[in-house]
PDB file of C-alpha atoms in Angstrom:
ATOM      1  CA  MET A   1      57.030  -5.755 230.313  1.00  0.00           C
ATOM      2  CA  GLN A   2      61.078  -5.908 229.988  1.00  0.00           C
ATOM      3  CA  ARG A   3      63.472  -5.273 233.015  1.00  0.00           C
ATOM      4  CA  LEU A   4      66.024  -2.556 233.637  1.00  0.00           C
ATOM      5  CA  HIS A   5      69.797  -3.170 233.051  1.00  0.00           C
ATOM      6  CA  PRO A   6      71.417  -3.543 236.634  1.00  0.00           C
ATOM      7  CA  ALA A   7      72.970  -0.468 236.344  1.00  0.00           C
ATOM      8  CA  GLU A   8      70.296   1.373 235.429  1.00  0.00           C
ATOM      9  CA  TYR A   9      68.723   0.285 238.739  1.00  0.00           C
ATOM     10  CA  LEU A  10      71.559   1.658 240.341  1.00  0.00           C
ATOM     11  CA  GLY A  11      71.688   4.882 238.691  1.00  0.00           C
ATOM     12  CA  LEU A  12      67.650   5.242 239.625  1.00  0.00           C
ATOM     13  CA  GLY A  13      68.473   4.417 243.184  1.00  0.00           C
ATOM     14  CA  ARG A  14      71.832   6.539 243.401  1.00  0.00           C
ATOM     15  CA  GLN A  15      69.051   9.610 242.292  1.00  0.00           C
ATOM     16  CA  VAL A  16      66.421   7.996 244.960  1.00  0.00           C
ATOM     17  CA  ALA A  17      69.599   8.607 247.487  1.00  0.00           C
ATOM     18  CA  ARG A  18      70.118  11.698 246.482  1.00  0.00           C
ATOM     19  CA  LEU A  19      66.362  12.647 247.106  1.00  0.00           C
ATOM     20  CA  LEU A  20      66.376  11.135 250.684  1.00  0.00           C
ATOM     21  CA  GLY A  21      69.953  13.112 251.178  1.00  0.00           C
ATOM     22  CA  SER A  22      67.804  16.520 250.233  1.00  0.00           C
ATOM     23  CA  CYS A  23      65.289  15.785 252.399  1.00  0.00           C
ATOM     24  CA  LEU A  24      67.758  15.049 255.329  1.00  0.00           C
ATOM     25  CA  GLU A  25      69.188  18.585 254.924  1.00  0.00           C
ATOM     26  CA  GLY A  26      66.009  20.304 253.719  1.00  0.00           C
ATOM     27  CA  ALA A  27      62.790  21.450 256.204  1.00  0.00           C
ATOM     28  CA  SER A  28      62.265  18.128 257.757  1.00  0.00           C
ATOM     29  CA  GLY A  29      65.318  17.383 259.021  1.00  0.00           C
ATOM     30  CA  ASP A  30      65.848  20.419 260.347  1.00  0.00           C
ATOM     31  CA  GLU A  31      61.920  20.226 262.282  1.00  0.00           C
ATOM     32  CA  LEU A  32      62.553  16.505 262.942  1.00  0.00           C
ATOM     33  CA  ARG A  33      66.284  17.713 264.830  1.00  0.00           C
ATOM     34  CA  GLU A  34      64.490  20.441 266.291  1.00  0.00           C
ATOM     35  CA  LEU A  35      61.788  18.142 267.837  1.00  0.00           C
ATOM     36  CA  ALA A  36      64.170  15.239 269.368  1.00  0.00           C
ATOM     37  CA  ARG A  37      65.574  18.200 270.916  1.00  0.00           C
ATOM     38  CA  ALA A  38      62.840  19.547 272.420  1.00  0.00           C
ATOM     39  CA  TYR A  39      61.447  16.081 273.492  1.00  0.00           C
ATOM     40  CA  ASP A  40      64.557  14.569 274.880  1.00  0.00           C
ATOM     41  CA  PRO A  41      66.879  17.737 275.450  1.00  0.00           C
ATOM     42  CA  SER A  42      69.798  15.222 277.099  1.00  0.00           C
ATOM     43  CA  ALA A  43      69.554  12.896 273.734  1.00  0.00           C
ATOM     44  CA  ASN A  44      73.264  12.951 271.947  1.00  0.00           C
ATOM     45  CA  GLU A  45      73.028  14.583 268.246  1.00  0.00           C
ATOM     46  CA  ALA A  46      74.343  11.015 267.034  1.00  0.00           C
ATOM     47  CA  ARG A  47      71.283   9.284 268.274  1.00  0.00           C
ATOM     48  CA  ILE A  48      69.014  11.955 266.665  1.00  0.00           C
ATOM     49  CA  SER A  49      70.716  12.088 263.713  1.00  0.00           C
ATOM     50  CA  ALA A  50      70.347   8.595 262.909  1.00  0.00           C
ATOM     51  CA  GLU A  51      66.310   8.245 264.025  1.00  0.00           C
ATOM     52  CA  VAL A  52      66.044  11.299 261.824  1.00  0.00           C
ATOM     53  CA  PHE A  53      67.612   9.032 259.163  1.00  0.00           C
ATOM     54  CA  LEU A  54      65.770   6.353 259.456  1.00  0.00           C
ATOM     55  CA  PHE A  55      62.133   7.907 259.989  1.00  0.00           C
ATOM     56  CA  HIS A  56      62.904  10.050 256.462  1.00  0.00           C
ATOM     57  CA  LYS A  57      64.045   6.554 255.096  1.00  0.00           C
ATOM     58  CA  TYR A  58      60.837   4.781 255.802  1.00  0.00           C
ATOM     59  CA  LEU A  59      58.720   7.763 254.452  1.00  0.00           C
ATOM     60  CA  LEU A  60      60.974   7.253 251.276  1.00  0.00           C
ATOM     61  CA  MET A  61      59.992   3.327 251.080  1.00  0.00           C
ATOM     62  CA  ARG A  62      56.347   4.025 251.722  1.00  0.00           C
ATOM     63  CA  ALA A  63      56.443   6.468 248.652  1.00  0.00           C
ATOM     64  CA  CYS A  64      58.202   4.212 246.340  1.00  0.00           C
ATOM     65  CA  VAL A  65      55.504   2.155 247.115  1.00  0.00           C
ATOM     66  CA  GLY A  66      52.940   4.214 246.577  1.00  0.00           C
ATOM     67  CA  VAL A  67      54.893   5.968 243.434  1.00  0.00           C
ATOM     68  CA  PHE A  68      56.153   2.754 241.317  1.00  0.00           C
ATOM     69  CA  PRO A  69      54.812   0.102 239.824  1.00  0.00           C
ATOM     70  CA  GLU A  70      54.362  -2.939 242.077  1.00  0.00           C
ATOM     71  CA  SER A  71      56.574  -5.061 239.873  1.00  0.00           C
ATOM     72  CA  GLU A  72      59.576  -2.442 239.710  1.00  0.00           C
ATOM     73  CA  VAL A  73      59.614  -1.665 243.632  1.00  0.00           C
ATOM     74  CA  ASP A  74      61.867  -4.130 244.973  1.00  0.00           C
ATOM     75  CA  TYR A  75      63.694  -3.435 242.233  1.00  0.00           C
ATOM     76  CA  VAL A  76      64.123   0.058 242.704  1.00  0.00           C
ATOM     77  CA  VAL A  77      64.943  -0.496 246.300  1.00  0.00           C
ATOM     78  CA  GLY A  78      67.641  -2.767 245.709  1.00  0.00           C
ATOM     79  CA  GLY A  79      68.959   0.308 243.751  1.00  0.00           C
ATOM     80  CA  LEU A  80      68.572   2.812 246.642  1.00  0.00           C
ATOM     81  CA  PHE A  81      70.518  -0.069 249.137  1.00  0.00           C
ATOM     82  CA  ALA A  82      72.938  -0.085 246.803  1.00  0.00           C
ATOM     83  CA  ALA A  83      73.559   3.541 246.243  1.00  0.00           C
ATOM     84  CA  LEU A  84      73.528   3.729 249.840  1.00  0.00           C
ATOM     85  CA  ASN A  85      75.996   0.711 250.524  1.00  0.00           C
ATOM     86  CA  GLU A  86      78.053   2.489 248.250  1.00  0.00           C
ATOM     87  CA  ARG A  87      78.545   5.409 249.973  1.00  0.00           C
ATOM     88  CA  ALA A  88      78.863   3.625 253.580  1.00  0.00           C
ATOM     89  CA  SER A  89      81.916   1.638 252.071  1.00  0.00           C
ATOM     90  CA  GLY A  90      84.469   4.066 252.773  1.00  0.00           C
ATOM     91  CA  LEU A  91      83.386   4.027 256.276  1.00  0.00           C
ATOM     92  CA  GLU A  92      84.257   0.231 256.191  1.00  0.00           C
ATOM     93  CA  PHE A  93      81.817  -1.047 258.366  1.00  0.00           C
ATOM     94  CA  SER A  94      82.299  -4.228 260.322  1.00  0.00           C
ATOM     95  CA  PRO A  95      79.780  -6.995 259.395  1.00  0.00           C
ATOM     96  CA  GLU A  96      78.614  -6.956 262.822  1.00  0.00           C
ATOM     97  CA  ARG A  97      78.035  -3.257 262.371  1.00  0.00           C
ATOM     98  CA  GLN A  98      76.208  -3.865 259.317  1.00  0.00           C
ATOM     99  CA  GLN A  99      74.026  -6.358 260.925  1.00  0.00           C
ATOM    100  CA  ALA A 100      72.914  -4.423 263.810  1.00  0.00           C
ATOM    101  CA  MET A 101      72.239  -1.841 261.369  1.00  0.00           C
ATOM    102  CA  GLU A 102      70.072  -3.765 259.247  1.00  0.00           C
ATOM    103  CA  HIS A 103      68.391  -5.051 262.206  1.00  0.00           C
ATOM    104  CA  MET A 104      67.353  -1.822 263.460  1.00  0.00           C
ATOM    105  CA  TRP A 105      65.931  -0.656 260.066  1.00  0.00           C
ATOM    106  CA  GLN A 106      64.031  -3.811 260.121  1.00  0.00           C
ATOM    107  CA  GLN A 107      63.098  -2.494 263.540  1.00  0.00           C
ATOM    108  CA  ARG A 108      62.350   0.952 262.634  1.00  0.00           C
ATOM    109  CA  ALA A 109      59.966  -0.067 259.672  1.00  0.00           C
ATOM    110  CA  ALA A 110      58.005  -2.672 261.603  1.00  0.00           C
ATOM    111  CA  GLN A 111      57.243   0.267 264.103  1.00  0.00           C
ATOM    112  CA  PHE A 112      56.270   2.793 262.211  1.00  0.00           C
ATOM    113  CA  ASP A 113      53.978   0.731 259.580  1.00  0.00           C
ATOM    114  CA  ARG A 114      50.993   0.631 262.035  1.00  0.00           C
ATOM    115  CA  HIS A 115      51.321   4.309 263.073  1.00  0.00           C
ATOM    116  CA  PHE A 116      51.806   5.666 259.419  1.00  0.00           C
ATOM    117  CA  SER A 117      48.884   3.501 258.043  1.00  0.00           C
ATOM    118  CA  GLN A 118      46.538   4.978 260.877  1.00  0.00           C
ATOM    119  CA  ASP A 119      47.957   8.873 259.866  1.00  0.00           C
ATOM    120  CA  ARG A 120      47.553   8.309 255.825  1.00  0.00           C
ATOM    121  CA  ALA A 121      44.107   7.203 256.652  1.00  0.00           C
ATOM    122  CA  GLU A 122      43.163  10.563 258.678  1.00  0.00           C
ATOM    123  CA  PHE A 123      45.583  12.374 255.955  1.00  0.00           C
ATOM    124  CA  LEU A 124      43.132  11.384 253.304  1.00  0.00           C
ATOM    125  CA  ASP A 125      40.408  12.153 255.258  1.00  0.00           C
ATOM    126  CA  GLU A 126      38.959  15.292 254.201  1.00  0.00           C
ATOM    127  CA  GLY A 127      37.483  16.665 257.373  1.00  0.00           C
ATOM    128  CA  SER A 128      40.814  15.834 259.401  1.00  0.00           C
ATOM    129  CA  GLY A 129      42.858  19.149 260.675  1.00  0.00           C
ATOM    130  CA  PRO A 130      45.730  20.703 259.259  1.00  0.00           C
ATOM    131  CA  VAL A 131      48.544  18.603 261.729  1.00  0.00           C
ATOM    132  CA  HIS A 132      48.942  14.884 260.738  1.00  0.00           C
ATOM    133  CA  TRP A 133      51.344  12.285 261.243  1.00  0.00           C
ATOM    134  CA  LYS A 134      50.262  12.528 264.985  1.00  0.00           C
ATOM    135  CA  GLN A 135      51.159   8.700 265.632  1.00  0.00           C
ATOM    136  CA  THR A 136      54.571   8.459 263.626  1.00  0.00           C
ATOM    137  CA  ILE A 137      56.153  12.115 264.868  1.00  0.00           C
ATOM    138  CA  VAL A 138      55.113  10.293 268.352  1.00  0.00           C
ATOM    139  CA  ARG A 139      57.083   6.981 267.559  1.00  0.00           C
ATOM    140  CA  PHE A 140      60.043   8.928 266.428  1.00  0.00           C
ATOM    141  CA  CYS A 141      60.207  10.796 269.539  1.00  0.00           C
ATOM    142  CA  GLN A 142      59.628   7.613 271.812  1.00  0.00           C
ATOM    143  CA  ASN A 143      62.255   6.363 269.291  1.00  0.00           C
ATOM    144  CA  VAL A 144      64.873   8.824 270.435  1.00  0.00           C
ATOM    145  CA  ARG A 145      64.018   8.300 274.111  1.00  0.00           C
ATOM    146  CA  GLU A 146      61.752   5.692 275.367  1.00  0.00           C
ATOM    147  CA  THR A 147      59.414   6.405 278.230  1.00  0.00           C
ATOM    148  CA  ASP A 148      56.474   5.097 280.094  1.00  0.00           C
ATOM    149  CA  ASN A 149      54.866   8.279 280.270  1.00  0.00           C
ATOM    150  CA  PRO A 150      55.882   9.999 277.360  1.00  0.00           C
ATOM    151  CA  PRO A 151      54.876  13.834 277.311  1.00  0.00           C
ATOM    152  CA  ASN A 152      52.132  15.366 275.408  1.00  0.00           C
ATOM    153  CA  ILE A 153      53.593  16.693 272.323  1.00  0.00           C
ATOM    154  CA  TRP A 154      50.845  18.146 270.882  1.00  0.00           C
ATOM    155  CA  ALA A 155      49.906  20.360 274.005  1.00  0.00           C
ATOM    156  CA  GLY A 156      49.543  24.181 272.460  1.00  0.00           C
ATOM    157  CA  ALA A 157      48.637  25.645 269.308  1.00  0.00           C
ATOM    158  CA  ASP A 158      52.095  24.957 267.197  1.00  0.00           C
ATOM    159  CA  GLY A 159      55.135  23.734 268.754  1.00  0.00           C
ATOM    160  CA  PRO A 160      57.487  22.025 267.594  1.00  0.00           C
ATOM    161  CA  SER A 161      55.557  18.719 266.588  1.00  0.00           C
ATOM    162  CA  HIS A 162      53.067  21.208 264.819  1.00  0.00           C
ATOM    163  CA  ALA A 163      55.823  22.238 262.499  1.00  0.00           C
ATOM    164  CA  ALA A 164      57.459  18.682 262.381  1.00  0.00           C
ATOM    165  CA  SER A 165      54.399  17.188 260.730  1.00  0.00           C
ATOM    166  CA  ARG A 166      53.808  19.875 258.191  1.00  0.00           C
ATOM    167  CA  SER A 167      57.538  19.797 257.453  1.00  0.00           C
ATOM    168  CA  VAL A 168      56.728  16.160 256.914  1.00  0.00           C
ATOM    169  CA  THR A 169      53.947  16.150 254.894  1.00  0.00           C
ATOM    170  CA  ALA A 170      56.114  18.936 252.877  1.00  0.00           C
ATOM    171  CA  ALA A 171      58.672  16.321 252.462  1.00  0.00           C
ATOM    172  CA  LEU A 172      56.064  13.489 251.239  1.00  0.00           C
ATOM    173  CA  ASP A 173      54.516  15.775 248.780  1.00  0.00           C
ATOM    174  CA  HIS A 174      58.437  16.563 247.297  1.00  0.00           C
ATOM    175  CA  MET A 175      59.287  12.391 247.311  1.00  0.00           C
ATOM    176  CA  VAL A 176      55.831  11.783 245.589  1.00  0.00           C
ATOM    177  CA  SER A 177      56.647  14.241 243.238  1.00  0.00           C
ATOM    178  CA  ALA A 178      60.548  13.674 242.321  1.00  0.00           C
ATOM    179  CA  LEU A 179      59.494   9.951 242.300  1.00  0.00           C
ATOM    180  CA  GLY A 180      56.425  10.475 240.114  1.00  0.00           C
ATOM    181  CA  GLU A 181      58.751  11.976 237.980  1.00  0.00           C
ATOM    182  CA  MET A 182      61.694   9.674 237.866  1.00  0.00           C
ATOM    183  CA  ASN A 183      58.831   6.711 237.831  1.00  0.00           C
ATOM    184  CA  ARG A 184      57.820   8.770 234.599  1.00  0.00           C
ATOM    185  CA  LEU A 185      61.057   8.680 232.410  1.00  0.00           C
ATOM    186  CA  HIS A 186      61.677   4.969 233.573  1.00  0.00           C
ATOM    187  CA  PHE A 187      58.574   3.209 233.654  1.00  0.00           C
ATOM    188  CA  SER A 188      56.366   4.776 231.138  1.00  0.00           C
ATOM    189  CA  GLY A 189      53.699   2.880 230.409  1.00  0.00           C
ATOM    190  CA  ALA A 190      54.451   0.034 232.880  1.00  0.00           C
ATOM    191  CA  ALA A 191      51.635  -2.048 235.137  1.00  0.00           C
TER     192      ALA A 191
END
């Protein structure tokens, strides 16, 4: 299979970046912000926003891996990172700041991997309950504020954690659907 031109991967990355933005501004972003405030009322908004961004970026990476052909994932993700770097270029981050941001991304991705995989298995189990992503969302909360004795965010019938879980399910469905259409348009017939 012939690769796309680098400019096409950048264009695709820009589309994926817009998808990320729509999720951040949508219900899942709002519900996760509300949950973070409930979990740690003292957390500052910049920290919450950063964690919401990293959480959605992680979900988007997992969706890309699940949707695009294996041979194309690295190029699509590279296009996304290039598009995100374009958007950040006006912010003029120092090399140290960029390196710290990359380190934080790698750390968060590693933290989420185990939890997401376990939650995904539960999600795919037809006998599971209506609330999914429990461990992944707990990890998100702990990233907002690490504590030795975290509160049980799942207590009660329908608190902010339940709303966040439902919105994450909807966001993932939206991501997979949108990425599936991008895949169809750019890589139909790809193996």
